[in-house]
CSV table of C-alpha atoms in Angstrom, one decimal:
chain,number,residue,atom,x,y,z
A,558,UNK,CA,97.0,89.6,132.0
A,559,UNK,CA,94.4,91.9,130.9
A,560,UNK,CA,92.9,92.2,127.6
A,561,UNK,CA,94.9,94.7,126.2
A,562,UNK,CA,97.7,93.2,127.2
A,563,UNK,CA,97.0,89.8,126.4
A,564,UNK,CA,96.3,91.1,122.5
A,565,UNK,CA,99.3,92.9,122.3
A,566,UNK,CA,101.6,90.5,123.3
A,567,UNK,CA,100.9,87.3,121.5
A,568,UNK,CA,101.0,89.9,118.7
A,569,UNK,CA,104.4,90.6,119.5
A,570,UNK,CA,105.4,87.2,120.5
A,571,UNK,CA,104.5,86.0,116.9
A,572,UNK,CA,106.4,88.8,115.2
A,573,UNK,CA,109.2,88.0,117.4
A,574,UNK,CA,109.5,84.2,116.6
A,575,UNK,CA,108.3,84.5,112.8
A,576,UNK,CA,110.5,87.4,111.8
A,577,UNK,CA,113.0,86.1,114.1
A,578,UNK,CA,113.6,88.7,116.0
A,579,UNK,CA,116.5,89.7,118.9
A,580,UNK,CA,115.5,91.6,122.0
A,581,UNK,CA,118.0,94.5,122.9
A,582,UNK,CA,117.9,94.6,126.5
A,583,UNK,CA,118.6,97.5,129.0
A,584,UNK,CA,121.6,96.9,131.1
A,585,UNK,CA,119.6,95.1,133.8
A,586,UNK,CA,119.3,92.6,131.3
A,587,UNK,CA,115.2,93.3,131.5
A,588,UNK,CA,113.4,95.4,128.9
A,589,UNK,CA,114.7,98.1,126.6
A,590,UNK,CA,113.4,100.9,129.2
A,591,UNK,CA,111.5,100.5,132.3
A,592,UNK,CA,108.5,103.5,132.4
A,593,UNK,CA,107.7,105.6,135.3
A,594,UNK,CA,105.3,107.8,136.2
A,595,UNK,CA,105.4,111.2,137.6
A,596,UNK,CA,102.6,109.9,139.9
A,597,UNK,CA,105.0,107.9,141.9
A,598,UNK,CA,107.9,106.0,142.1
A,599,UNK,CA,106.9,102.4,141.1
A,600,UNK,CA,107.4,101.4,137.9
A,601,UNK,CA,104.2,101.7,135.0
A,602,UNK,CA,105.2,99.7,131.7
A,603,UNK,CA,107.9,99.1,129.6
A,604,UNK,CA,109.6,99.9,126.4
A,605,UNK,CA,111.0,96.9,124.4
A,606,UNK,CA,112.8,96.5,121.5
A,607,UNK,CA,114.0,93.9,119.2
A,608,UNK,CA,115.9,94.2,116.1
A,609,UNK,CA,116.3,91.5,112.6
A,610,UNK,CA,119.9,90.7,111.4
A,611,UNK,CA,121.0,92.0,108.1
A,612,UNK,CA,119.5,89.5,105.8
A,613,UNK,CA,115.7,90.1,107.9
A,614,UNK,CA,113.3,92.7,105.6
A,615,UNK,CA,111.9,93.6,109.2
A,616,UNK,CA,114.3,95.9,110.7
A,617,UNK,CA,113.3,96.5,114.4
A,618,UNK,CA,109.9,95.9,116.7
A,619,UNK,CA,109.1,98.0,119.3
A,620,UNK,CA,106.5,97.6,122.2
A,621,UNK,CA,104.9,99.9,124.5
A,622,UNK,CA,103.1,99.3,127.4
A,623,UNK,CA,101.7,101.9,129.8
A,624,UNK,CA,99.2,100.3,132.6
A,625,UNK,CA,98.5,102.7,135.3
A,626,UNK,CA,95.1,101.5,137.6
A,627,UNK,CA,94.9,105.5,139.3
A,628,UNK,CA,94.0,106.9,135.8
A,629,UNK,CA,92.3,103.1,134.4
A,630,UNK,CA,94.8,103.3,131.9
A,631,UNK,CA,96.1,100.0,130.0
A,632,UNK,CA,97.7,100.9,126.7
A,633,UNK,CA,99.5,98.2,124.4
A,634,UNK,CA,101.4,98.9,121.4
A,635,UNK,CA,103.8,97.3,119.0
A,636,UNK,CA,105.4,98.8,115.7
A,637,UNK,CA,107.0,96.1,113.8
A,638,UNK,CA,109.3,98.5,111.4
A,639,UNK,CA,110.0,96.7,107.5
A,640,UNK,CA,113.9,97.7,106.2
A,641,UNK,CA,114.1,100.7,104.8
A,642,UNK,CA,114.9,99.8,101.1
A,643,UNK,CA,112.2,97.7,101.0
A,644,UNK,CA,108.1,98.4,100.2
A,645,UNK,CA,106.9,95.9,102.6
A,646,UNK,CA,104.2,97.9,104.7
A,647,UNK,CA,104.8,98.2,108.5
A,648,UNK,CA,102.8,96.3,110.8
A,649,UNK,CA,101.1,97.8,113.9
A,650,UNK,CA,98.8,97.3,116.3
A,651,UNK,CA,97.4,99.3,119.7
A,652,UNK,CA,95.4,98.0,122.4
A,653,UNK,CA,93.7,100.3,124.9
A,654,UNK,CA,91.6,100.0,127.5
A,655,UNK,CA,90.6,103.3,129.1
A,656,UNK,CA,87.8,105.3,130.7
A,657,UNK,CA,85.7,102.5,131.1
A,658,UNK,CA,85.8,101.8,127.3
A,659,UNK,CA,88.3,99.2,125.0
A,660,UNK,CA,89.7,100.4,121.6
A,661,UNK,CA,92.0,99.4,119.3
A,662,UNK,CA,93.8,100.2,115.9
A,663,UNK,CA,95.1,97.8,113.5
A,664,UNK,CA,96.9,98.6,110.0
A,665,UNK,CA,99.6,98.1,107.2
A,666,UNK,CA,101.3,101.8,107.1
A,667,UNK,CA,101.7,102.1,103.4
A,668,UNK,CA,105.3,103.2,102.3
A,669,UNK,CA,104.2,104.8,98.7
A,670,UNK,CA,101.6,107.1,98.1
A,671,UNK,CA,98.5,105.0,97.4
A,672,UNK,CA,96.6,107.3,94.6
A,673,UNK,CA,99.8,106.5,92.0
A,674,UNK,CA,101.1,103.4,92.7
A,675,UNK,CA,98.0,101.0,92.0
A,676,UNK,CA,100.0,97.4,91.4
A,677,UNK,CA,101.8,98.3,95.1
A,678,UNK,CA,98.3,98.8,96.8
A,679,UNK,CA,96.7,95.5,95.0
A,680,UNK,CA,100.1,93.7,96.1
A,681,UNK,CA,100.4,95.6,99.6
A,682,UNK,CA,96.7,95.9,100.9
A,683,UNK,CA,94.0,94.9,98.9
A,684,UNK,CA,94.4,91.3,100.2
A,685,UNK,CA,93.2,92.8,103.3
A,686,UNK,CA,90.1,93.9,102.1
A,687,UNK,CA,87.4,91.2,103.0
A,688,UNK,CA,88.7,91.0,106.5
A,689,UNK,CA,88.3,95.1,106.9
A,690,UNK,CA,85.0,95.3,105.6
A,691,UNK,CA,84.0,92.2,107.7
A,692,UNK,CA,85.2,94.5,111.1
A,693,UNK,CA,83.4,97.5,110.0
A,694,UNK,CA,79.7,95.4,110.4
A,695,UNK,CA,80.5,93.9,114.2
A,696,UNK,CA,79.1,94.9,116.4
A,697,UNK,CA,79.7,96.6,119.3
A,698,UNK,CA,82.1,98.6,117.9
A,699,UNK,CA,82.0,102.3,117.6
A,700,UNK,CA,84.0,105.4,115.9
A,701,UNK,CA,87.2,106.2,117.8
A,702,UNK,CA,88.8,109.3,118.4
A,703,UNK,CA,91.0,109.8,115.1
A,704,UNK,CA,90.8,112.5,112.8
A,705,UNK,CA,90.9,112.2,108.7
A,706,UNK,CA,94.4,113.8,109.4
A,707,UNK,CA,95.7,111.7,111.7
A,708,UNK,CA,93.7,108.2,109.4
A,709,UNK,CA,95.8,109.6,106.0
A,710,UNK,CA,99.0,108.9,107.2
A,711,UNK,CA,97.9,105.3,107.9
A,712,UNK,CA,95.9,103.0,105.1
A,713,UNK,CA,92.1,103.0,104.2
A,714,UNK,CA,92.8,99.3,105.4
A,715,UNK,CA,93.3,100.7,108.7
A,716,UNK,CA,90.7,99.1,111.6
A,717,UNK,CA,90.6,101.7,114.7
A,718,UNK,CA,87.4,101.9,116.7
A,719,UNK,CA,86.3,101.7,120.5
A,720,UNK,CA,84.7,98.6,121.3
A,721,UNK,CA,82.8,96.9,123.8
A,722,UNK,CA,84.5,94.0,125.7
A,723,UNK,CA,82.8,91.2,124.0
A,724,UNK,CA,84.0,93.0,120.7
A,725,UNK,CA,87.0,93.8,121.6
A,726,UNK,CA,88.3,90.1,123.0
A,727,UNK,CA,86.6,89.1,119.5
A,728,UNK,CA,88.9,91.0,117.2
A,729,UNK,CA,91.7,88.7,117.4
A,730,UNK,CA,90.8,87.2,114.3
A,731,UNK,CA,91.2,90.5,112.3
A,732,UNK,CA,94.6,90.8,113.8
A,733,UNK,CA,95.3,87.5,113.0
A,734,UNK,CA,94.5,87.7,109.4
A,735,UNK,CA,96.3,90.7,109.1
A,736,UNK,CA,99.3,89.5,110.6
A,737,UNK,CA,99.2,86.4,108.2
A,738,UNK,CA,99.3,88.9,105.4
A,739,UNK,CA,102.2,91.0,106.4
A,740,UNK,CA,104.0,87.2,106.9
A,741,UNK,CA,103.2,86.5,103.3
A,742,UNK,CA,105.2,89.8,102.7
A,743,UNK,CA,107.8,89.4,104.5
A,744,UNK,CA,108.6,86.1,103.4
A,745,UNK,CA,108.1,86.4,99.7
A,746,UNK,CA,110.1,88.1,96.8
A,747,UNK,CA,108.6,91.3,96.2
A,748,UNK,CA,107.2,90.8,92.7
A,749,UNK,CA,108.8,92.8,89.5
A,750,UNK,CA,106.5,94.6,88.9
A,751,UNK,CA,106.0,96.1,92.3
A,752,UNK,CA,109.1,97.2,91.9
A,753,UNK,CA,108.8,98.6,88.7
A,754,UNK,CA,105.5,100.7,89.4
A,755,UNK,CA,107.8,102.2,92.8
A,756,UNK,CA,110.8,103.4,90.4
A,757,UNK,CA,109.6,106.7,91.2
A,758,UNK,CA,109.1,106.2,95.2
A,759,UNK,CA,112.7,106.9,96.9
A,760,UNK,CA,111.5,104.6,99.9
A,761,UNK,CA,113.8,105.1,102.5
A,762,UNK,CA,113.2,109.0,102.4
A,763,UNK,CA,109.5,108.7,102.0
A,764,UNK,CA,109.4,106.4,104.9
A,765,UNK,CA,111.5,109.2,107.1
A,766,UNK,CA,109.0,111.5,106.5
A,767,UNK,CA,105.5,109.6,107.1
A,768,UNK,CA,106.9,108.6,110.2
A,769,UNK,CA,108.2,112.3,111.1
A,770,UNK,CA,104.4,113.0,110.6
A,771,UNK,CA,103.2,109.1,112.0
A,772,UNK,CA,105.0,110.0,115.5
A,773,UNK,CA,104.0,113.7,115.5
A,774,UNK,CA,103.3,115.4,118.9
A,775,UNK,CA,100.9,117.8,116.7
A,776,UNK,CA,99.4,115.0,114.6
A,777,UNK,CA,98.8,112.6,117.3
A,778,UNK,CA,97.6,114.1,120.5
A,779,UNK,CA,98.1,111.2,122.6
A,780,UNK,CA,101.8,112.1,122.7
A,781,UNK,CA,100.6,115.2,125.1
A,782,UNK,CA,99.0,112.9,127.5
A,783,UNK,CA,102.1,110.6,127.7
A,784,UNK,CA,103.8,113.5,128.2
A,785,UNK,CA,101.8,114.1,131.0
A,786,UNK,CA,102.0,111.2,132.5
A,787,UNK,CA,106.0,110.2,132.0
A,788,UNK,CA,107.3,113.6,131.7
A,789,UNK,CA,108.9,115.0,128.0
A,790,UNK,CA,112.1,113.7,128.2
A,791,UNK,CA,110.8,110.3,128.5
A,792,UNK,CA,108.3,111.4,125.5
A,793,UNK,CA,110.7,112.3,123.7
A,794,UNK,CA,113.2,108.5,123.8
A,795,UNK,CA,109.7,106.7,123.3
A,796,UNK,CA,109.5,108.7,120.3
A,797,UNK,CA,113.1,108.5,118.9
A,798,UNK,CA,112.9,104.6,119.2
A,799,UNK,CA,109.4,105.0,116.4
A,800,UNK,CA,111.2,107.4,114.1
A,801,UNK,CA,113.7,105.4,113.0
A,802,UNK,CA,115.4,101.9,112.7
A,803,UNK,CA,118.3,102.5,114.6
A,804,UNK,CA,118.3,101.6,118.3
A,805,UNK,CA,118.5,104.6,120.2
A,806,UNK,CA,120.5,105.0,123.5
């Protein structure tokens, strides 16, 4: 498996088994959705899904993967998607290698605005911070393609850069640790006064609307290229699946 790839899924495979997750398979019994290419008929990556039962604060998972050797495109995604009702960030993390070069974001998507809510961010992120200031000073990595626009719907926590290969296969770490940290949110009590500094935060509906903007087509340009390359109407149920926790047909 390439390196992309390899990141990705362990990622997923130890959100699966820790948040104890369910795969929703396709009829086939195989993944979710099976990707092709308007290049050709064979098949070029996969759409998976898993969902958490009603007493799991992580809602659903979804992975992307998108390898297609003609263009040296191997893309990796996952989404792992907290409940609704609840202020546990979302995890996520993409793996890329293209053009010749790696790159990679990795993040806790806040669900309250940052700048008024200062006990949620201390509780939510600022755990995170000695292992984001530590990625910035490696080398071998390099600023990636990401406006501020695009970066302030995610955290200032967020690590995204392109990256060498040594750099890139080294960041595993960093995604460990932050994958340790969502863990210690998932499986604790979200503390009182957390709750009491989001009274004002409607979650649910704020969380509707940063993804709206997350997932955008005119936010995130990459959705044109997939486009491209899978043709909109396939777009368009990769989308669907990120907007929301419901499993969409």
């Amino acid at each position: 498996m390439s390196l992309p790839g390899g990141l990705c899924n362990r990622t997923l495979d130890a959100i699966v088994e820790g948040a104890g997750l369910t795969e929703v398979t396709g009829d086939d019994g195989g993944p979710y959705r099976t990707l092709v290419s308007v290049m050709g008929p064979d098949p070029v990556g996969s759409v998976r899904v898993f969902t958490g039962d009603e007493a799991s604060p992580v809602a659903k998972a979804v992975y992307v993967g998108i390898t297609v050797p003609q263009i040296g495109l191997d893309s990796h995604m996952v989404f792992a998607f907290a409940d609704d009702a609840t202020p546990i960030p979302h995890f996520t993390l993409d793996s890329v290698s293209a053009h010749g070069y790696f790159a990679f974001h990795l993040d806790l998507v806040q669900r309250a605005d940052l700048g008024t809510h200062l006990t949620y961010l201390d509780w939510a992120h600022t755990p995170l911070t000695g292992t984001f200031e530590e990625v910035q000073q490696r080398e071998g990595l390099s600023k990636a393609a990401i406006g501020p626009r695009q970066a302030s719907v995610m955290s200032p926590w967020m690590c995204v850069a392109r990256a060498t290969e040594d750099a890139f296969a080294g960041i595993e770490d960093a995604v460990t640790a932050y994958l340790a940290h969502w863990f210690s949110l998932v499986g604790g009590e979200v503390p009182a006064e957390v709750l009491d500094d989001l009274a004002d935060t409607d979650l649910a509906a704020r969380d509707e609307r940063n993804r709206a903007i997350l997932f955008s087509p005119d936010v995130d340009k990459v959705w044109a290229q997939i486009g491209q390359l899978l043709g909109p109407e396939v777009t368009e149920g990769i989308r669907a699946q990120l907007l929301s926790n419901e499993v969409k047909a």
